[in-house]
Short mmCIF file of C-alpha atoms and ligand atoms in Angstrom, two decimals:
data_model
loop_
_atom_site.label_atom_id
_atom_site.label_comp_id
_atom_site.label_asym_id
_atom_site.label_seq_id
_atom_site.Cartn_x
_atom_site.Cartn_y
_atom_site.Cartn_z
CA MET D 1 -3.69 46.66 -24.98
CA LEU D 2 -4.59 45.85 -21.37
CA ARG D 3 -7.14 43.40 -22.57
CA PHE D 4 -4.56 41.70 -24.74
CA GLN D 5 -2.22 41.45 -21.72
CA ILE D 6 -4.91 39.87 -19.57
CA LEU D 7 -5.68 37.43 -22.33
CA SER D 8 -2.07 36.51 -22.86
CA ASN D 9 -1.54 36.14 -19.07
CA ARG D 10 -4.50 33.78 -18.94
CA CYS D 11 -3.16 31.92 -21.91
CA GLY D 12 0.25 31.61 -20.24
CA LEU D 13 -1.36 30.35 -17.04
CA GLY D 14 -3.34 27.78 -18.98
CA ILE D 15 -0.27 26.52 -20.78
CA ALA D 16 1.69 26.40 -17.51
CA CYS D 17 -1.10 24.35 -15.90
CA PHE D 18 -1.21 22.03 -18.82
CA LEU D 19 2.55 21.49 -18.84
CA TRP D 20 2.49 20.91 -15.10
CA CYS D 21 -0.21 18.24 -15.56
CA VAL D 22 1.80 16.61 -18.35
CA THR D 23 4.91 16.58 -16.15
CA ILE D 24 3.04 14.94 -13.25
CA PHE D 25 1.42 12.56 -15.66
CA LEU D 26 4.71 11.48 -17.21
CA THR D 27 6.88 11.37 -14.12
CA GLY D 28 4.19 9.86 -11.87
CA PRO D 29 4.54 6.14 -12.53
CA VAL D 30 8.34 6.30 -12.78
CA PHE D 31 8.81 6.78 -8.99
CA ALA D 32 5.77 4.90 -7.84
CA ASP D 33 7.44 2.21 -5.81
CA VAL D 34 7.54 3.80 -2.36
CA PRO D 35 4.89 5.79 -0.44
CA THR D 36 5.76 9.40 -1.21
CA GLY D 37 4.40 11.12 1.91
CA VAL D 38 2.45 13.43 -0.31
CA THR D 39 -1.03 13.10 -1.69
CA ASN D 40 -0.69 12.19 -5.35
CA ILE D 41 -3.22 10.31 -7.44
CA PHE D 42 -0.61 9.67 -10.09
CA LYS D 43 1.51 7.41 -7.86
CA PRO D 44 -0.89 4.61 -6.90
CA LEU D 45 0.30 1.83 -4.62
CA SER D 46 -2.90 -0.07 -4.01
CA THR D 47 -5.22 -2.15 -6.21
CA PRO D 48 -8.19 0.25 -6.35
CA ALA D 49 -5.94 3.32 -6.72
CA GLN D 50 -4.11 1.57 -9.57
CA ALA D 51 -7.43 0.84 -11.33
CA ILE D 52 -8.48 4.51 -10.96
CA TYR D 53 -5.12 5.70 -12.18
CA GLU D 54 -5.30 3.53 -15.28
CA ILE D 55 -8.83 4.61 -16.19
CA SER D 56 -7.83 8.29 -15.63
CA LEU D 57 -5.29 8.05 -18.48
CA LEU D 58 -7.98 7.66 -21.11
CA PRO D 59 -9.97 10.90 -20.38
CA LEU D 60 -6.66 12.72 -19.79
CA ALA D 61 -5.38 11.62 -23.17
CA ILE D 62 -8.69 12.53 -24.90
CA CYS D 63 -8.78 15.93 -23.19
CA ALA D 64 -5.11 16.58 -24.07
CA GLY D 65 -5.90 15.74 -27.72
CA ILE D 66 -8.91 18.09 -27.71
CA PHE D 67 -6.87 20.80 -26.04
CA LEU D 68 -4.12 20.52 -28.62
CA LEU D 69 -6.58 20.48 -31.53
CA VAL D 70 -8.65 23.43 -30.32
CA GLY D 71 -5.63 25.39 -29.06
CA GLY D 72 -3.70 24.67 -32.27
CA LEU D 73 -6.62 25.75 -34.49
CA LEU D 74 -7.16 28.89 -32.35
CA ALA D 75 -3.43 29.86 -32.53
CA TYR D 76 -3.38 29.23 -36.26
CA THR D 77 -6.50 31.36 -36.84
CA VAL D 78 -5.25 34.20 -34.64
CA VAL D 79 -1.94 34.35 -36.50
CA ARG D 80 -3.09 33.61 -40.03
CA PHE D 81 -6.10 35.98 -40.03
CA ARG D 82 -4.81 38.76 -37.82
CA ARG D 83 -5.44 42.36 -38.84
CA ARG D 84 -2.77 43.57 -41.28
CA PRO D 85 -1.89 47.08 -42.55
CA GLY D 86 -3.81 47.80 -45.72
CA ASP D 87 -6.89 45.72 -44.74
CA ASP D 88 -10.06 47.35 -46.02
CA GLY D 89 -11.87 46.77 -42.68
CA ARG D 90 -14.84 45.01 -44.28
CA GLU D 91 -16.39 41.89 -42.68
CA PRO D 92 -15.36 38.59 -44.27
CA PRO D 93 -18.10 36.52 -45.95
CA GLN D 94 -20.57 35.10 -43.35
CA ILE D 95 -21.41 31.44 -43.72
CA TYR D 96 -24.61 30.00 -42.16
CA GLY D 97 -25.68 26.37 -41.83
CA SER D 98 -23.29 23.58 -42.71
CA ASN D 99 -24.85 20.16 -42.23
CA GLN D 100 -21.49 18.39 -42.37
CA LEU D 101 -19.98 20.58 -39.64
CA GLU D 102 -23.01 20.41 -37.40
CA PHE D 103 -23.22 16.69 -37.82
CA ALA D 104 -19.51 16.34 -36.93
CA TRP D 105 -19.58 18.42 -33.79
CA THR D 106 -22.70 16.60 -32.59
CA VAL D 107 -21.60 13.05 -33.26
CA ILE D 108 -17.94 13.23 -32.18
CA PRO D 109 -18.71 14.49 -28.62
CA ILE D 110 -21.50 11.93 -28.22
CA VAL D 111 -19.21 9.07 -29.22
CA THR D 112 -16.41 10.42 -26.95
CA VAL D 113 -18.71 10.70 -23.94
CA PHE D 114 -20.15 7.27 -24.58
CA VAL D 115 -16.70 5.64 -24.73
CA LEU D 116 -15.68 7.45 -21.51
CA PHE D 117 -18.91 6.32 -19.84
CA LEU D 118 -18.43 2.63 -20.72
CA ALA D 119 -14.77 2.56 -19.69
CA THR D 120 -15.45 4.37 -16.38
CA ALA D 121 -18.53 2.23 -15.58
CA ARG D 122 -16.38 -0.90 -15.93
CA THR D 123 -13.73 0.38 -13.49
CA ILE D 124 -16.42 1.51 -11.00
CA TYR D 125 -18.05 -1.90 -11.20
CA ASP D 126 -14.67 -3.67 -10.70
CA VAL D 127 -13.68 -1.53 -7.71
CA GLN D 128 -17.00 -1.22 -5.94
CA GLY D 129 -18.21 -4.74 -6.71
CA ALA D 130 -15.10 -6.45 -5.25
CA ALA D 131 -16.21 -8.97 -2.62
CA PRO D 132 -14.08 -9.17 0.52
CA PRO D 133 -12.13 -12.47 0.80
CA ALA D 134 -12.76 -14.48 3.92
CA ASP D 135 -9.49 -13.45 5.60
CA ALA D 136 -9.78 -9.73 4.77
CA LEU D 137 -9.10 -7.31 7.56
CA ASN D 138 -12.27 -5.38 8.54
CA VAL D 139 -11.97 -1.88 9.97
CA THR D 140 -14.67 0.66 10.92
CA VAL D 141 -13.65 4.30 10.44
CA VAL D 142 -15.83 6.88 12.21
CA GLY D 143 -15.55 10.53 11.20
CA HIS D 144 -15.76 13.14 14.04
CA GLN D 145 -15.30 16.86 14.03
CA TRP D 146 -12.27 16.77 13.65
CA TRP D 147 -10.59 13.42 13.97
CA TRP D 148 -10.93 9.82 12.86
CA GLU D 149 -11.94 7.00 15.18
CA ILE D 150 -10.56 3.70 13.93
CA ARG D 151 -12.01 0.43 15.23
CA TYR D 152 -10.96 -3.15 14.54
CA PRO D 153 -14.13 -5.03 15.63
CA GLU D 154 -12.63 -8.50 15.21
CA LEU D 155 -9.40 -7.60 17.04
CA GLY D 156 -10.91 -5.50 19.86
CA ILE D 157 -8.64 -2.56 19.05
CA VAL D 158 -9.68 1.08 19.00
CA THR D 159 -7.33 3.87 17.96
CA ALA D 160 -7.42 7.26 16.27
CA ASN D 161 -6.18 9.00 13.14
CA GLU D 162 -3.67 6.24 12.24
CA LEU D 163 -4.88 3.24 10.39
CA HIS D 164 -2.50 0.29 10.63
CA VAL D 165 -2.88 -2.43 7.98
CA PRO D 166 -0.84 -5.33 6.63
CA VAL D 167 0.85 -5.10 3.21
CA SER D 168 -0.58 -7.14 0.39
CA GLU D 169 1.79 -9.35 -1.55
CA PRO D 170 1.21 -11.31 -4.78
CA SER D 171 1.70 -14.56 -2.85
CA GLN D 172 -0.55 -13.42 -0.01
CA ARG D 173 -3.17 -10.81 -0.78
CA ARG D 174 -4.38 -8.99 2.34
CA PRO D 175 -6.87 -6.26 1.43
CA THR D 176 -8.48 -4.14 4.15
CA PHE D 177 -12.22 -3.44 3.89
CA LEU D 178 -13.42 -0.24 5.48
CA LYS D 179 -16.83 0.61 6.83
CA LEU D 180 -17.23 4.39 6.98
CA GLU D 181 -19.56 6.15 9.47
CA SER D 182 -19.90 9.66 10.82
CA VAL D 183 -21.20 10.83 14.16
CA ASP D 184 -21.77 14.46 13.21
CA VAL D 185 -21.44 16.01 9.76
CA ALA D 186 -20.34 14.76 6.33
CA HIS D 187 -16.62 14.05 6.00
CA SER D 188 -14.74 12.26 3.26
CA PHE D 189 -12.03 9.60 3.61
CA TRP D 190 -9.24 10.04 1.11
CA VAL D 191 -5.77 8.59 0.93
CA PRO D 192 -4.89 9.27 -2.72
CA GLN D 193 -2.17 6.61 -3.15
CA LEU D 194 -4.51 3.89 -1.82
CA ALA D 195 -8.03 4.49 -3.17
CA GLY D 196 -10.51 7.05 -4.45
CA LYS D 197 -12.33 9.24 -1.99
CA THR D 198 -15.45 8.05 -0.28
CA ASP D 199 -17.93 10.26 1.60
CA VAL D 200 -18.47 9.60 5.30
CA ILE D 201 -22.09 10.46 6.02
CA PRO D 202 -24.16 10.50 9.27
CA ASN D 203 -26.76 7.73 9.48
CA ARG D 204 -25.26 5.85 6.59
CA GLU D 205 -22.66 3.13 6.13
CA ASN D 206 -20.36 3.51 3.18
CA ARG D 207 -17.86 0.93 2.21
CA MET D 208 -14.53 0.95 0.45
CA TRP D 209 -11.33 -1.05 0.38
CA ILE D 210 -7.63 -0.62 0.11
CA GLU D 211 -4.86 -3.06 -0.80
CA PRO D 212 -1.44 -1.40 -0.30
CA THR D 213 1.39 -3.15 -2.05
CA GLN D 214 4.31 -1.40 -0.36
CA PRO D 215 5.00 -0.97 3.38
CA GLY D 216 5.34 2.60 4.66
CA THR D 217 3.27 5.57 5.77
CA TYR D 218 0.65 6.97 3.47
CA VAL D 219 -0.95 10.30 4.14
CA GLY D 220 -4.45 11.47 3.42
CA ASN D 221 -7.00 13.94 4.60
CA CYS D 222 -10.67 14.67 5.05
CA ALA D 223 -11.88 15.69 1.59
CA GLU D 224 -15.23 17.24 2.43
CA TYR D 225 -15.51 20.63 4.13
CA CYS D 226 -16.67 19.83 7.65
CA GLY D 227 -16.17 23.01 9.65
CA LEU D 228 -13.46 25.18 11.14
CA GLN D 229 -10.75 22.51 11.54
CA HIS D 230 -11.49 20.57 8.29
CA ALA D 231 -7.85 21.19 7.27
CA HIS D 232 -6.66 19.52 10.52
CA MET D 233 -8.31 16.20 9.97
CA LEU D 234 -5.38 14.29 8.60
CA LEU D 235 -5.10 10.57 8.09
CA ARG D 236 -2.06 8.31 8.28
CA VAL D 237 -2.19 4.78 6.93
CA ILE D 238 0.74 2.76 8.20
CA VAL D 239 1.30 -0.31 6.15
CA HIS D 240 3.28 -3.06 7.85
CA PRO D 241 4.94 -6.21 6.51
CA GLY D 242 2.93 -9.22 7.75
CA GLU D 243 4.83 -10.06 10.92
CA GLU D 244 5.20 -6.45 11.98
CA PHE D 245 1.44 -6.05 11.69
CA THR D 246 0.88 -9.09 13.97
CA LYS D 247 3.25 -7.44 16.50
CA TRP D 248 1.40 -4.15 16.30
CA VAL D 249 -1.92 -5.97 16.95
CA ALA D 250 -0.44 -7.77 19.99
CA GLU D 251 0.84 -4.47 21.42
CA GLN D 252 -2.49 -2.68 20.87
CA LYS D 253 -4.42 -5.48 22.53
CA GLN D 254 -2.48 -5.05 25.80
CA THR D 255 -3.84 -2.84 28.51
CA SER D 256 -1.55 -0.12 29.83
CA ALA D 257 0.85 -0.93 32.66
CA ASP D 258 0.18 0.69 36.02
CA ASP D 259 3.35 2.64 36.75
CA PRO D 260 3.48 3.54 40.52
CA GLN D 261 5.61 6.56 39.64
CA THR D 262 2.68 8.20 37.85
CA ARG D 263 -0.08 7.01 40.20
CA ALA D 264 -0.80 10.62 41.27
CA GLY D 265 -1.44 11.66 37.70
CA ARG D 266 -3.51 8.61 37.05
CA ASP D 267 -5.73 9.29 40.10
CA LEU D 268 -6.10 12.91 38.99
CA PHE D 269 -7.05 11.79 35.45
CA PHE D 270 -9.75 9.54 36.87
CA SER D 271 -11.14 12.23 39.22
CA THR D 272 -11.54 14.89 36.50
CA SER D 273 -13.99 14.90 33.59
CA CYS D 274 -11.24 13.49 31.25
CA ILE D 275 -12.92 10.05 31.63
CA ASN D 276 -16.30 11.34 30.39
CA CYS D 277 -14.79 11.56 26.88
CA HIS D 278 -11.77 9.24 26.81
CA THR D 279 -11.23 5.54 27.23
CA VAL D 280 -8.17 3.89 28.71
CA LYS D 281 -8.75 0.14 28.33
CA GLY D 282 -8.62 -1.83 31.54
CA THR D 283 -9.59 1.20 33.72
CA GLN D 284 -12.82 2.97 34.64
CA ALA D 285 -12.16 5.53 31.90
CA ALA D 286 -14.67 4.54 29.22
CA GLY D 287 -15.76 7.73 27.50
CA THR D 288 -16.32 7.63 23.77
CA PHE D 289 -16.66 11.23 22.65
CA GLY D 290 -12.92 11.72 22.27
CA PRO D 291 -10.10 9.52 21.02
CA ASP D 292 -9.24 6.29 22.88
CA LEU D 293 -6.06 6.96 24.88
CA THR D 294 -5.05 3.40 25.74
CA HIS D 295 -1.99 3.60 23.50
CA LEU D 296 -1.85 7.34 23.03
CA MET D 297 1.93 7.49 22.84
CA SER D 298 2.09 4.90 20.06
CA ARG D 299 0.67 7.53 17.74
CA GLU D 300 2.77 9.98 15.70
CA THR D 301 0.57 13.09 15.94
CA LEU D 302 -1.85 14.95 18.17
CA GLY D 303 -5.15 16.43 17.13
CA ALA D 304 -5.33 14.43 13.85
CA GLY D 305 -2.06 15.63 12.43
CA THR D 306 -2.14 19.11 13.97
CA ALA D 307 1.04 18.68 16.05
CA PRO D 308 3.73 16.04 16.57
CA ASN D 309 3.01 13.81 19.53
CA THR D 310 5.86 14.92 21.83
CA ALA D 311 5.80 15.46 25.61
CA GLU D 312 6.05 19.19 25.11
CA LYS D 313 3.19 19.40 22.61
CA LEU D 314 1.08 17.03 24.67
CA ARG D 315 1.52 19.32 27.68
CA ALA D 316 0.55 22.34 25.56
CA TRP D 317 -2.46 20.39 24.26
CA VAL D 318 -3.73 19.37 27.72
CA ARG D 319 -3.12 22.85 29.06
CA ASP D 320 -5.38 24.39 26.42
CA PRO D 321 -6.26 22.46 23.25
CA GLN D 322 -7.88 25.57 21.83
CA THR D 323 -4.46 27.21 21.33
CA ILE D 324 -3.44 24.33 19.05
CA LYS D 325 -6.76 23.46 17.44
CA GLU D 326 -9.25 26.24 17.85
CA GLY D 327 -12.84 25.04 17.99
CA CYS D 328 -12.09 21.41 18.83
CA ASN D 329 -14.43 19.76 21.32
CA MET D 330 -11.89 19.42 24.14
CA PRO D 331 -12.12 22.42 26.44
CA ASN D 332 -9.41 24.03 28.51
CA MET D 333 -9.67 22.01 31.75
CA GLN D 334 -8.23 24.89 33.82
CA LEU D 335 -5.66 22.58 35.45
CA THR D 336 -3.03 24.00 37.74
CA ASP D 337 0.59 23.63 36.65
CA ASN D 338 1.10 20.82 39.12
CA GLU D 339 -2.02 18.94 37.97
CA LEU D 340 -1.00 19.43 34.35
CA TYR D 341 2.44 17.93 34.90
CA GLN D 342 1.07 14.97 36.82
CA ILE D 343 -1.65 14.14 34.28
CA VAL D 344 0.76 14.45 31.34
CA ALA D 345 3.31 12.26 33.18
CA TYR D 346 0.55 9.63 33.37
CA LEU D 347 -0.49 10.07 29.71
CA LEU D 348 3.18 9.63 28.66
CA THR D 349 3.08 6.09 30.07
CA LEU D 350 0.22 5.08 27.71
CA LYS D 351 2.42 3.52 25.09
CU1 LIG J 401 -13.88 16.14 8.12
CU2 LIG J 401 -13.46 17.77 6.45
#
């Protein structure tokens, strides 16, 4: 009895999962005209993600067919040949060796796998073999434990955790080609609505590209377990209409203004070990272990999506990052309250 219950629970769970997949599968494309703010491979808004979505329908359809066939036959057999009162309890006739059956269940799977292989290989070739157009935006993304360094070598911009790119329109295609590197362990770059995941591996350069077709904010995350704070290694891709992107680039290229009101905090910042790890462009702070802080306050989050980037959270972060993101490489600097307020007042001017 118990065994039957476990079996029927498992069966129920399986059916629930299947129905959930079907729902996602059917409702996915219907709403896929704005970034959803959730990670969903069934709502692609970028050329490579669209190609992957389209190819995924074939194996899903084949697997759904196999599921229905096998599940249907199983259900039929269980009901039709169940034990009934008055059965004599003898074994039914045993049948060994049927060439037709064995031939069928050898050939059908081979043909299925071969079809899937050919279709998938074509999409992989199309996506990975795409050559960057001359005017493509090139970005280098460097994985760190546990944040993303984002460099625009041609534009001279360095930022963190938030990748800003232009939108691609049918009249003007503007794909972004990414070079992926890691300074420590293996990470994986994944923004499901924009492209498949690509590993980010030390001593190796991987490449991928995205071509978002709708402006907005797309979220993603590190998809390879990389240590304690793997779950707090979030990505934001902010897709701008063409002119807005040009404006963002111009803002990021500027150095920070020297506000006399926060001079004390600035001097303090430069006299502590902050500058061993952080860069503020146009000053003597040129460390590269931690995120570039030149335009810190233009970013939405702190600690790669761990907390919103507000004055209050920033103060809590600088006081002791370990309370917000345990294990991160930034230590508690043991600042006094006064030093903390002055340094944060300075950081708040880095817009
Ligand atoms: Cu980086 Cu997981």
